[in-house]
Coordinates of C-alpha atoms and ligand atoms in Angstrom, one line a residue:
M8 CA 31.1 79.2 22.7
C9 CA 34.5 80.0 24.0
G10 CA 36.7 78.7 26.7
I11 CA 38.0 80.9 29.6
V12 CA 40.4 80.4 32.4
G13 CA 41.9 82.4 35.2
F14 CA 44.2 82.1 38.4
I15 CA 45.1 84.1 41.3
G16 CA 47.6 82.7 43.9
E17 CA 51.2 81.8 44.4
P18 CA 53.3 82.7 41.2
I19 CA 53.0 79.9 38.7
K20 CA 54.6 79.4 35.1
G21 CA 52.7 80.5 32.1
K22 CA 52.6 77.1 30.7
I23 CA 50.2 76.0 33.5
I24 CA 47.6 78.6 32.2
T25 CA 48.3 77.7 28.5
G26 CA 48.0 74.1 29.4
A27 CA 44.6 74.6 31.1
L28 CA 43.4 76.6 28.2
K29 CA 44.5 73.9 25.7
K30 CA 42.0 71.6 27.5
L31 CA 39.2 74.1 26.7
E32 CA 40.1 74.3 23.0
Y33 CA 37.1 72.0 22.2
R34 CA 34.9 74.9 23.1
G35 CA 36.5 77.0 20.4
Y36 CA 39.8 77.3 18.5
D37 CA 39.6 80.2 16.2
S38 CA 42.2 82.1 18.2
W39 CA 43.5 82.3 21.7
G40 CA 45.3 84.6 24.2
V41 CA 46.7 84.9 27.7
A42 CA 47.4 87.9 30.0
F43 CA 49.6 87.9 33.1
L44 CA 50.3 90.4 35.8
S45 CA 54.1 90.7 35.9
G46 CA 55.3 93.3 38.4
K47 CA 53.1 96.4 38.0
K48 CA 52.3 95.8 34.4
I49 CA 50.2 93.4 32.1
T50 CA 52.0 91.2 29.8
F51 CA 49.9 89.5 27.2
F52 CA 50.1 87.3 24.1
K53 CA 47.4 86.5 21.4
A54 CA 47.4 84.4 18.2
V55 CA 45.0 83.2 15.7
G56 CA 44.2 79.5 15.4
E57 CA 44.9 76.6 17.9
I58 CA 47.1 76.7 20.8
N59 CA 50.4 75.8 19.4
G60 CA 53.9 77.3 19.1
I61 CA 53.6 79.2 22.5
P62 CA 56.5 81.6 22.8
K63 CA 59.0 80.4 25.4
K64 CA 58.8 83.8 27.1
I65 CA 55.0 83.1 27.7
Q66 CA 55.6 79.5 28.9
E67 CA 58.3 80.5 31.4
I68 CA 56.8 83.7 32.7
K69 CA 55.9 83.4 36.5
S70 CA 52.8 85.3 37.6
G71 CA 50.3 84.9 40.4
L72 CA 47.4 86.6 38.5
A73 CA 46.5 85.5 34.8
I74 CA 43.6 85.0 32.5
G75 CA 43.3 83.1 29.2
H76 CA 40.8 82.7 26.4
T77 CA 40.2 80.4 23.5
R78 CA 37.8 81.8 20.9
W79 CA 34.8 80.6 18.8
A80 CA 34.1 83.8 16.9
T81 CA 30.7 85.4 17.2
H82 CA 31.3 89.2 16.6
G83 CA 34.2 90.2 14.4
K84 CA 36.5 88.4 12.1
I85 CA 39.0 85.7 13.2
N86 CA 42.2 87.8 13.7
E87 CA 44.7 88.8 16.5
V88 CA 43.0 92.2 17.1
N89 CA 39.6 90.4 17.9
A90 CA 41.3 87.7 19.9
H91 CA 40.9 87.9 23.7
P92 CA 42.2 89.1 26.3
H93 CA 41.2 92.6 25.6
V94 CA 43.5 95.0 27.2
S95 CA 43.0 98.7 28.0
A96 CA 45.1 101.4 26.4
G97 CA 47.4 101.9 29.4
N98 CA 47.8 98.1 29.8
K99 CA 46.2 98.4 33.1
L100 CA 43.0 96.5 32.8
T101 CA 42.3 93.2 31.0
L102 CA 39.3 91.0 30.5
V103 CA 38.1 87.9 28.8
H104 CA 34.6 87.0 27.8
N105 CA 32.5 84.0 26.8
G106 CA 29.0 84.7 25.4
I107 CA 27.2 87.4 23.4
I108 CA 26.4 90.9 24.6
E109 CA 23.1 91.6 22.9
N110 CA 23.1 95.4 23.5
F111 CA 26.7 96.0 22.8
S112 CA 26.0 98.4 19.8
E113 CA 23.9 100.8 22.0
L114 CA 26.5 100.7 24.7
K115 CA 29.3 101.3 22.3
K116 CA 27.5 104.5 21.1
E117 CA 27.5 105.8 24.8
L118 CA 31.2 105.2 24.9
C119 CA 32.0 107.4 21.8
S120 CA 34.9 109.1 23.6
H121 CA 36.6 105.7 23.8
N122 CA 39.0 104.3 21.2
F123 CA 38.0 100.8 20.2
C124 CA 40.7 98.5 18.6
S125 CA 38.4 95.4 17.8
E126 CA 35.1 94.5 16.2
T127 CA 33.9 92.4 19.2
D128 CA 31.1 92.9 21.6
S129 CA 33.5 92.0 24.4
E130 CA 35.6 95.0 24.2
V131 CA 32.7 97.2 25.0
V132 CA 32.7 95.6 28.6
L133 CA 36.3 96.5 29.0
H134 CA 35.5 100.1 28.2
L135 CA 32.5 100.3 30.5
I136 CA 34.7 99.1 33.3
E137 CA 37.4 101.5 32.4
E138 CA 34.7 104.4 32.3
N139 CA 33.5 103.5 35.8
L140 CA 37.2 103.2 37.1
S141 CA 37.7 106.8 35.9
K142 CA 34.9 107.9 38.0
G143 CA 36.8 106.8 41.1
M144 CA 35.1 103.4 41.6
D145 CA 37.2 100.4 42.7
L146 CA 37.3 97.4 40.3
L147 CA 34.6 95.4 42.1
H148 CA 32.1 98.3 41.9
S149 CA 33.1 99.2 38.3
V150 CA 32.4 95.7 37.3
S151 CA 29.1 95.6 39.2
K152 CA 28.0 98.7 37.6
S153 CA 29.1 97.6 34.2
V154 CA 27.6 94.2 34.2
S155 CA 24.3 95.5 35.5
V156 CA 23.6 97.2 32.1
L157 CA 24.6 94.3 29.9
K158 CA 22.1 92.3 28.1
G159 CA 22.9 88.7 26.9
S160 CA 25.2 85.9 28.0
F161 CA 28.5 86.6 29.5
S162 CA 31.1 84.8 31.6
L163 CA 33.9 87.2 32.3
L164 CA 37.3 87.2 34.1
V165 CA 38.8 90.7 34.8
F166 CA 41.9 92.1 36.6
S167 CA 43.7 95.3 36.9
S168 CA 47.3 96.1 37.6
D169 CA 46.1 98.8 40.0
E170 CA 44.5 96.1 42.2
P171 CA 47.0 93.2 41.9
D172 CA 45.4 91.1 44.7
K173 CA 42.0 90.7 42.9
L174 CA 40.5 88.7 40.2
I175 CA 36.9 89.1 39.4
A176 CA 34.6 86.6 37.8
V177 CA 31.2 87.2 36.4
K178 CA 28.7 84.5 35.4
N179 CA 25.5 85.1 33.5
E180 CA 24.0 82.3 31.2
S181 CA 27.5 81.2 30.1
P182 CA 29.1 78.6 32.4
L183 CA 31.9 79.5 34.8
L184 CA 33.2 77.8 38.1
L185 CA 36.0 78.2 40.5
G186 CA 38.6 75.6 41.5
I187 CA 40.0 75.9 44.9
S188 CA 43.7 74.5 44.8
D189 CA 46.7 74.5 47.2
K190 CA 48.4 76.9 44.7
G191 CA 45.5 79.5 44.7
I192 CA 42.1 79.7 43.1
F193 CA 41.4 78.9 39.4
A194 CA 38.3 80.0 37.4
A195 CA 37.3 78.2 34.2
S196 CA 34.3 77.5 31.8
D197 CA 34.2 73.8 33.2
Q198 CA 36.0 71.3 35.4
I199 CA 38.1 69.6 32.7
P200 CA 41.2 71.9 32.8
L201 CA 41.2 72.1 36.6
S202 CA 40.6 68.5 37.5
S203 CA 44.4 67.9 37.8
F204 CA 44.8 70.7 40.2
T205 CA 41.9 70.2 42.6
D206 CA 38.6 68.3 43.2
K207 CA 37.0 71.2 45.0
F208 CA 34.8 73.4 42.9
V209 CA 32.4 76.3 43.4
F210 CA 29.6 76.4 40.6
L211 CA 28.7 80.0 40.0
E212 CA 25.1 81.0 39.3
D213 CA 23.6 83.4 36.9
K214 CA 24.1 87.1 38.0
D215 CA 27.0 86.1 40.4
I216 CA 30.2 88.3 40.8
A217 CA 33.0 86.5 42.5
L218 CA 35.8 88.6 44.2
I219 CA 38.7 86.2 44.3
S220 CA 42.0 86.7 46.2
K221 CA 44.8 84.1 46.4
N222 CA 43.2 82.0 49.2
K223 CA 39.6 83.1 49.5
F224 CA 36.6 84.2 47.5
Q225 CA 33.4 86.0 48.1
C226 CA 30.3 85.9 45.9
F227 CA 27.8 88.7 45.3
D228 CA 24.8 89.4 43.1
F229 CA 25.1 92.2 40.6
D230 CA 23.9 94.8 43.2
L231 CA 26.8 93.5 45.5
N232 CA 24.6 91.8 48.0
K233 CA 26.5 88.9 49.4
V234 CA 25.4 85.4 48.3
E235 CA 26.6 82.1 49.5
R236 CA 28.1 79.5 47.1
K237 CA 29.3 76.2 48.5
I238 CA 32.5 74.4 47.6
L239 CA 31.6 71.0 46.2
K240 CA 34.0 67.9 46.1
V241 CA 33.7 66.4 42.5
K242 CA 35.6 63.3 41.6
S243 CA 37.6 64.0 38.5
D244 CA 37.1 61.7 35.6
V245 CA 40.7 60.5 35.2
T246 CA 39.7 57.5 33.2
S247 CA 38.8 59.5 30.2
S248 CA 41.5 62.2 30.2
G249 CA 44.0 62.1 27.2
K250 CA 43.8 60.4 23.9
L251 CA 45.7 57.2 25.2
K252 CA 46.9 55.3 22.3
Y253 CA 44.5 56.8 19.8
S254 CA 45.2 59.6 17.1
H255 CA 42.2 61.6 18.0
F256 CA 39.7 62.0 21.0
M257 CA 36.9 61.1 18.6
L258 CA 38.4 57.7 17.7
K259 CA 39.0 57.0 21.5
E260 CA 35.5 58.0 22.2
I261 CA 34.1 55.6 19.4
M262 CA 36.2 52.7 20.4
E263 CA 35.4 53.1 24.2
Q264 CA 31.7 53.0 23.7
P265 CA 31.1 49.4 24.6
F266 CA 33.0 49.9 27.9
V267 CA 31.4 53.2 28.6
L268 CA 28.0 51.6 28.2
R269 CA 28.6 49.6 31.3
N270 CA 29.3 52.8 33.4
A271 CA 26.3 54.5 31.9
L272 CA 24.1 51.6 33.2
E273 CA 25.3 52.2 36.8
Q274 CA 21.9 54.0 37.6
E275 CA 19.7 54.2 40.7
K276 CA 16.4 52.4 40.0
K277 CA 14.7 54.9 42.6
I278 CA 15.3 57.9 40.3
F279 CA 13.9 56.1 37.4
N280 CA 10.8 55.3 39.3
E281 CA 10.5 58.9 40.5
I282 CA 10.8 60.2 36.9
F283 CA 8.1 57.7 35.9
L284 CA 5.7 59.1 38.4
M285 CA 6.5 62.5 37.0
M286 CA 6.0 61.4 33.4
K287 CA 2.8 59.1 33.7
N288 CA 0.1 61.8 33.9
S289 CA 2.1 64.4 31.9
S290 CA 2.4 65.6 28.3
V291 CA 6.0 64.8 27.8
F292 CA 8.1 66.9 25.5
F293 CA 11.8 66.0 24.7
I294 CA 13.9 69.1 23.8
A295 CA 17.5 68.9 22.6
N296 CA 19.8 70.0 19.7
G297 CA 22.0 68.1 17.3
T298 CA 22.9 64.6 18.3
S299 CA 20.9 64.8 21.6
F300 CA 17.9 65.8 19.4
N301 CA 18.5 62.6 17.3
A302 CA 18.9 60.5 20.6
S303 CA 15.4 62.0 21.6
L304 CA 13.8 60.7 18.5
F305 CA 14.7 57.1 19.9
G306 CA 13.3 58.2 23.2
K307 CA 9.9 58.9 21.6
E308 CA 10.0 55.5 19.7
F309 CA 11.0 53.6 22.9
F310 CA 8.5 55.2 25.1
S311 CA 5.7 54.9 22.6
R312 CA 6.4 51.2 22.0
I313 CA 7.3 50.0 25.5
S314 CA 5.6 52.2 28.1
G315 CA 2.4 53.6 26.6
I316 CA 3.7 57.3 27.0
F317 CA 3.8 59.2 23.9
P318 CA 6.3 62.0 24.0
Q319 CA 6.8 64.6 21.3
V320 CA 10.3 65.9 20.3
I321 CA 11.0 69.5 19.7
D322 CA 14.3 71.1 18.6
A323 CA 15.4 73.2 21.5
S324 CA 16.0 76.2 19.2
E325 CA 12.4 76.0 18.2
F326 CA 10.9 75.3 21.6
P327 CA 10.5 79.0 22.6
Y328 CA 8.1 79.6 19.7
Q329 CA 5.9 76.6 20.9
V330 CA 6.1 76.8 24.8
D331 CA 3.1 79.1 25.0
F332 CA 0.9 76.6 23.3
L333 CA 1.8 73.6 25.4
P334 CA -0.8 71.9 27.7
K335 CA -0.7 72.8 31.3
N336 CA 0.3 69.3 32.3
S337 CA 3.4 69.5 30.3
L338 CA 6.7 67.8 31.5
I339 CA 10.0 68.9 29.7
F340 CA 12.6 66.3 29.3
A341 CA 15.8 68.0 28.2
L342 CA 18.8 66.1 26.7
S343 CA 22.3 67.7 26.6
Q344 CA 25.7 66.0 26.9
S345 CA 27.3 69.2 28.0
G346 CA 24.3 70.6 30.1
E347 CA 25.4 74.0 28.8
T348 CA 23.7 74.4 25.4
A349 CA 22.1 77.8 25.4
D350 CA 19.2 76.8 23.2
V351 CA 18.3 74.1 25.9
L352 CA 18.9 76.3 28.9
D353 CA 16.9 79.2 27.3
S354 CA 14.0 76.8 26.7
V355 CA 14.2 75.3 30.2
K356 CA 13.9 78.8 31.7
K357 CA 10.9 79.6 29.6
A358 CA 9.3 76.2 30.5
K359 CA 10.0 76.9 34.3
K360 CA 8.2 80.3 33.9
K361 CA 5.2 78.3 32.7
G362 CA 5.3 76.1 35.8
F363 CA 6.4 72.9 33.9
K364 CA 8.5 70.4 35.6
I365 CA 11.9 69.6 34.1
V366 CA 13.7 66.3 33.8
S367 CA 17.1 66.2 32.2
M368 CA 19.6 63.7 30.9
V369 CA 23.2 65.1 31.0
N370 CA 26.8 64.0 31.1
V371 CA 28.5 66.9 32.9
F372 CA 28.1 66.7 36.6
N373 CA 26.3 69.8 38.1
S374 CA 26.2 71.5 34.8
S375 CA 23.7 74.5 34.3
L376 CA 21.0 72.1 33.0
A377 CA 21.5 69.6 35.9
R378 CA 21.1 72.4 38.3
A379 CA 18.0 73.8 36.7
S380 CA 16.2 70.4 36.7
D381 CA 13.8 68.8 39.1
K382 CA 15.3 65.3 38.4
V383 CA 18.6 64.4 36.6
I384 CA 19.8 61.2 35.1
Y385 CA 23.6 61.5 34.4
L386 CA 25.1 59.6 31.4
N387 CA 28.3 58.7 33.3
C388 CA 30.1 58.3 30.1
G389 CA 33.2 60.3 31.0
E390 CA 34.5 63.5 29.5
E391 CA 33.5 63.7 25.8
I392 CA 36.1 66.0 24.2
G393 CA 35.6 65.4 20.4
V394 CA 33.3 68.0 18.9
A395 CA 31.2 65.2 17.3
S396 CA 29.3 63.5 20.0
T397 CA 29.7 59.7 19.8
K398 CA 29.7 57.8 23.2
A399 CA 27.3 60.3 24.7
F400 CA 24.8 59.4 22.0
T401 CA 25.0 55.6 22.7
S402 CA 24.7 56.3 26.3
Q403 CA 21.6 58.5 25.8
I404 CA 19.9 55.8 23.7
A405 CA 20.7 53.0 26.2
L406 CA 19.3 55.1 29.1
L407 CA 16.2 56.2 27.2
Y408 CA 15.6 52.5 26.5
L409 CA 16.1 51.7 30.2
L410 CA 13.9 54.5 31.3
A411 CA 11.1 53.5 28.9
S412 CA 11.4 49.9 30.1
S413 CA 11.4 51.1 33.7
C414 CA 8.2 53.0 33.1
A415 CA 6.7 49.6 32.0
G416 CA 7.9 47.9 35.1
K417 CA 10.9 46.2 33.3
F418 CA 13.9 48.0 34.7
D419 CA 15.7 44.8 35.8
S420 CA 15.1 42.9 32.5
A421 CA 16.1 45.8 30.3
L422 CA 19.3 46.4 32.4
T423 CA 20.3 42.7 31.9
E424 CA 19.5 43.1 28.1
L425 CA 21.6 46.3 27.8
K426 CA 24.5 44.8 29.7
K427 CA 24.7 42.0 27.1
V428 CA 24.9 44.5 24.3
F429 CA 28.3 45.3 25.3
L430 CA 29.8 42.4 23.6
K431 CA 27.7 43.0 20.3
M432 CA 28.8 46.6 20.2
Q433 CA 32.5 45.5 20.4
Q434 CA 32.0 43.0 17.7
S435 CA 30.2 45.5 15.5
I436 CA 33.4 47.7 15.8
E437 CA 35.9 45.0 15.4
L438 CA 34.2 43.2 12.5
N439 CA 34.1 46.5 10.5
K440 CA 36.9 48.7 11.3
N441 CA 39.2 47.7 8.3
S442 CA 36.3 47.6 5.7
I443 CA 35.0 51.0 6.9
K444 CA 38.5 52.4 6.4
F445 CA 38.5 51.0 2.8
L446 CA 35.0 52.4 2.2
S447 CA 36.0 55.8 3.6
E448 CA 38.9 56.2 1.3
K449 CA 36.3 55.9 -1.6
F450 CA 34.2 58.6 0.0
K451 CA 37.0 61.2 0.2
S452 CA 36.2 62.2 -3.5
V453 CA 32.4 62.2 -3.3
K454 CA 30.3 65.4 -3.2
D455 CA 27.0 64.1 -1.6
V456 CA 26.1 61.1 0.5
Y457 CA 22.5 60.1 1.4
F458 CA 21.4 57.9 4.4
I459 CA 17.9 56.2 4.3
G460 CA 16.1 54.3 6.9
R461 CA 12.6 53.4 8.1
S462 CA 11.1 53.5 11.6
L463 CA 13.8 53.4 14.2
N464 CA 16.4 53.3 11.3
Y465 CA 15.4 56.9 10.2
P466 CA 16.6 58.8 13.3
L467 CA 19.8 56.4 13.0
A468 CA 20.3 57.7 9.4
L469 CA 19.9 61.2 10.7
E470 CA 22.7 60.8 13.3
A471 CA 25.0 59.1 10.8
A472 CA 24.4 62.0 8.3
L473 CA 25.1 64.5 11.0
K474 CA 28.5 62.7 12.0
L475 CA 29.7 62.7 8.3
K476 CA 28.7 66.2 7.4
E477 CA 30.1 67.8 10.6
I478 CA 33.6 66.4 10.4
S479 CA 34.2 65.7 6.8
Y480 CA 32.3 68.8 5.3
I481 CA 30.8 66.4 2.7
H482 CA 27.1 67.2 2.1
A483 CA 25.2 64.4 3.8
E484 CA 21.5 64.2 4.3
A485 CA 19.1 61.6 5.7
F486 CA 15.6 60.8 4.5
P487 CA 12.9 58.3 5.6
A488 CA 13.5 55.5 3.0
G489 CA 9.8 55.7 1.9
S490 CA 10.0 59.4 1.1
L491 CA 12.7 59.0 -1.5
K492 CA 10.0 59.0 -4.3
H493 CA 8.5 62.1 -2.9
G494 CA 11.3 64.2 -4.2
P495 CA 14.9 63.3 -3.0
L496 CA 15.1 60.5 -5.6
A497 CA 15.8 63.4 -8.1
L498 CA 19.1 63.9 -6.4
I499 CA 20.3 60.3 -7.2
S500 CA 22.4 59.9 -10.3
D501 CA 25.2 57.4 -11.3
G502 CA 27.6 56.5 -8.4
V503 CA 25.9 58.7 -5.8
P504 CA 26.5 56.8 -2.5
V505 CA 23.2 55.8 -0.6
I506 CA 23.8 54.2 2.7
V507 CA 20.8 52.0 3.7
V508 CA 20.3 51.3 7.2
A509 CA 18.6 47.9 7.0
P510 CA 19.0 45.6 10.0
K511 CA 16.7 42.4 9.4
D512 CA 13.8 43.9 11.4
S513 CA 10.2 44.4 10.7
V514 CA 10.7 47.1 8.1
F515 CA 13.5 45.3 6.2
S516 CA 11.7 44.2 3.0
D517 CA 10.1 47.6 2.5
T518 CA 13.7 49.2 3.0
I519 CA 15.2 46.9 0.5
N520 CA 12.5 47.9 -2.1
N521 CA 13.6 51.6 -1.5
A522 CA 17.2 50.7 -1.9
I523 CA 16.2 49.0 -5.3
E524 CA 14.5 52.4 -6.3
A525 CA 17.7 54.2 -5.7
K526 CA 19.9 51.6 -7.3
S527 CA 17.9 51.6 -10.5
R528 CA 18.9 55.2 -10.8
G529 CA 22.6 54.6 -10.6
A530 CA 23.1 54.9 -6.8
F531 CA 26.1 53.0 -5.1
I532 CA 24.3 51.2 -2.4
V533 CA 26.0 50.6 1.0
G534 CA 23.9 48.4 3.2
I535 CA 24.5 48.1 6.9
G536 CA 22.7 45.3 8.8
D537 CA 22.9 41.7 9.9
E538 CA 21.8 40.2 6.7
E539 CA 23.4 40.7 3.2
N540 CA 21.2 41.4 0.1
P541 CA 22.0 41.4 -3.6
V542 CA 21.0 45.2 -3.8
F543 CA 24.0 46.1 -1.7
D544 CA 27.2 47.1 -3.6
F545 CA 29.0 47.2 -0.3
F546 CA 27.9 45.6 2.9
I547 CA 28.6 46.5 6.6
K548 CA 27.6 43.4 8.6
I549 CA 26.7 43.9 12.2
P550 CA 25.7 41.2 14.9
K551 CA 22.1 40.4 15.4
V552 CA 20.3 41.9 18.4
K553 CA 16.6 42.5 19.2
E554 CA 15.0 45.2 17.1
L555 CA 15.0 48.0 19.7
L556 CA 18.5 47.7 20.4
F557 CA 19.8 47.6 16.8
P558 CA 20.7 51.3 17.0
L559 CA 23.4 50.6 19.5
I560 CA 25.1 48.3 17.1
L561 CA 24.5 50.1 13.9
I562 CA 25.9 53.5 14.9
P563 CA 29.5 52.7 15.9
P564 CA 30.6 51.6 12.3
L565 CA 28.9 54.8 10.8
Q566 CA 30.8 56.9 13.4
L567 CA 33.9 55.3 12.2
L568 CA 32.9 55.9 8.5
A569 CA 32.7 59.7 9.3
F570 CA 36.0 59.7 11.3
H571 CA 38.0 57.9 8.7
T572 CA 36.6 59.9 5.7
A573 CA 37.4 63.1 7.6
V574 CA 41.0 61.8 8.2
F575 CA 41.4 60.9 4.5
L576 CA 40.3 64.4 3.6
E577 CA 42.9 65.8 6.1
R578 CA 40.3 67.4 8.4
N579 CA 40.7 67.5 12.1
P580 CA 37.8 65.3 13.3
D581 CA 38.3 66.6 17.0
K582 CA 37.9 70.3 15.9
P583 CA 35.9 70.7 12.8
R584 CA 35.7 74.1 11.2
N585 CA 33.0 76.6 12.4
L586 CA 32.0 74.4 15.3
A587 CA 32.5 74.0 19.0
K588 CA 31.7 71.2 21.4
V589 CA 29.5 73.4 23.6
C590 CA 27.1 75.8 22.0
T591 CA 26.8 78.4 24.8
V592 CA 25.2 81.0 22.4
K593 CA 21.6 80.7 20.9
Ligands
AGP625 C1 27.0 66.5 17.6 O1 28.0 65.7 17.1 C2 27.3 68.0 17.6 N1 28.5 68.3 18.0 C3 26.2 68.9 18.1 O2 25.1 68.7 17.3 C4 25.7 68.6 19.6 O3 25.1 67.3 19.7 C5 24.7 69.7 20.0 O4 25.4 70.9 20.0 C6 24.1 69.5 21.4 O5 25.1 69.4 22.3 P1 24.6 69.1 23.8 O6 24.2 67.5 23.8 O7 25.9 69.2 24.7 O8 23.5 69.8 24.2

């Protein structure tokens, strides 16, 4: 889960590379580094932590060949030695890597004559290439021979001072694309850092090697057979770039949800009908991770209640252990904001080997998951930079509701209903933004927070708990409200906050009874819904909507609760510890 960037072309200033790298920080921010070809030698700089305090010399350096890396540590401690780029002993060869080399230990043993400086798997690739160069191969052949023995996921950028007119890119499982600009050719983990330089992209496929010079590129497979890769024009998403007036991307992305919902609803009815025809005689399995998994739980509820299709939901990291036992008429429905989550991509690959059809719902255009699918629905919710997913979640729920309704022949009416929710979502945010801030200040000193809900409110509780734990680091857990008495109630003692998701729906009174159970054992009860109740010690009021649309109104205040609690605890909600926005390793 790292971010890599590269460039070859007219000499540009170092700050262009570090600026592009900064936009990839949401992929990992444990350490960073850049390497430039200046004259006949390689100049490089590495540091632990976020991309800040860049030395003037690095910002001002002018170079026509450069690579950069921002790290989410997989192998090796977080320190400068393990930071990329890795550079050969003679400062002649350098490389950055995103992914995991699964057979690095065996390979390292075969390179016992080499001196390794770091604990990383990535450095093994540098020495492999160096070994092949020493046998008289040129850089392209050395890279081809080296990557052919690698197992695992790797996107690589490599250059050598001995062949200053070449940048080599390699893609396998981890994402990598080229950006064709008038300055030269960029390479990056995704479009975000390049969209200010170009709208022309080349999406590399697994087992691609790209030989790039300053104004052209050629793609090969790992055996150096030529392959064709098209240049695609992709409109950049300028609306969502930058934090605008907000302190953090996460806050901006929470607040823009009502507006984003309208874009998300710009969908082609034809695709929805085609997907219905694929689903109606299939055994449907949703697969996803994290927030997308929680969104899939709503998909199950919507389809079961509206369309008579009864999908199952499987965590994508567990799917590979179940794929062999699924029925022959299975259809896999993958949800992923990034479209690059390794667990999802690996599951889809295994599902395709079984001959199953793939439908996906993704946000990032032409992402690996989109390209691997038979049909794709795009969220159209703009770039989501905050590691904690917010606007993508509400867009996923809205589009799952629309798709389930479409399968019941109610596309138009559902679209009308969803377009009206825009105002209610806005009210839900505006009504509560101050009281939520007040409540979150109380939360900064709590150790545990529990969320409970019944029926549709249980997956909502799961998502609210995930938001709070992943950015505030407070232990937060969700339970079906009715399950408290089967064990979790033992966790409740005086003052422990229990957040009760209780809109006035068909399960309201049962949920209130569970809240009373918790309160009678000392819990501090926070209710969120459209109707107050004496059991609530604190009440978050939301506007009323139809039962199936309550999740869209309930989640924004709970996202804000997580955000403000994290800020009061002086965390960085955009870049929580140990996490990254895109999980490109299993
Ligand atoms: C959500 O807030 C988390 N950042 C994480 O669980 C995320 O939802 C998960 O990694 C899946 O990401 P995806 O939607 O890009 O596949």
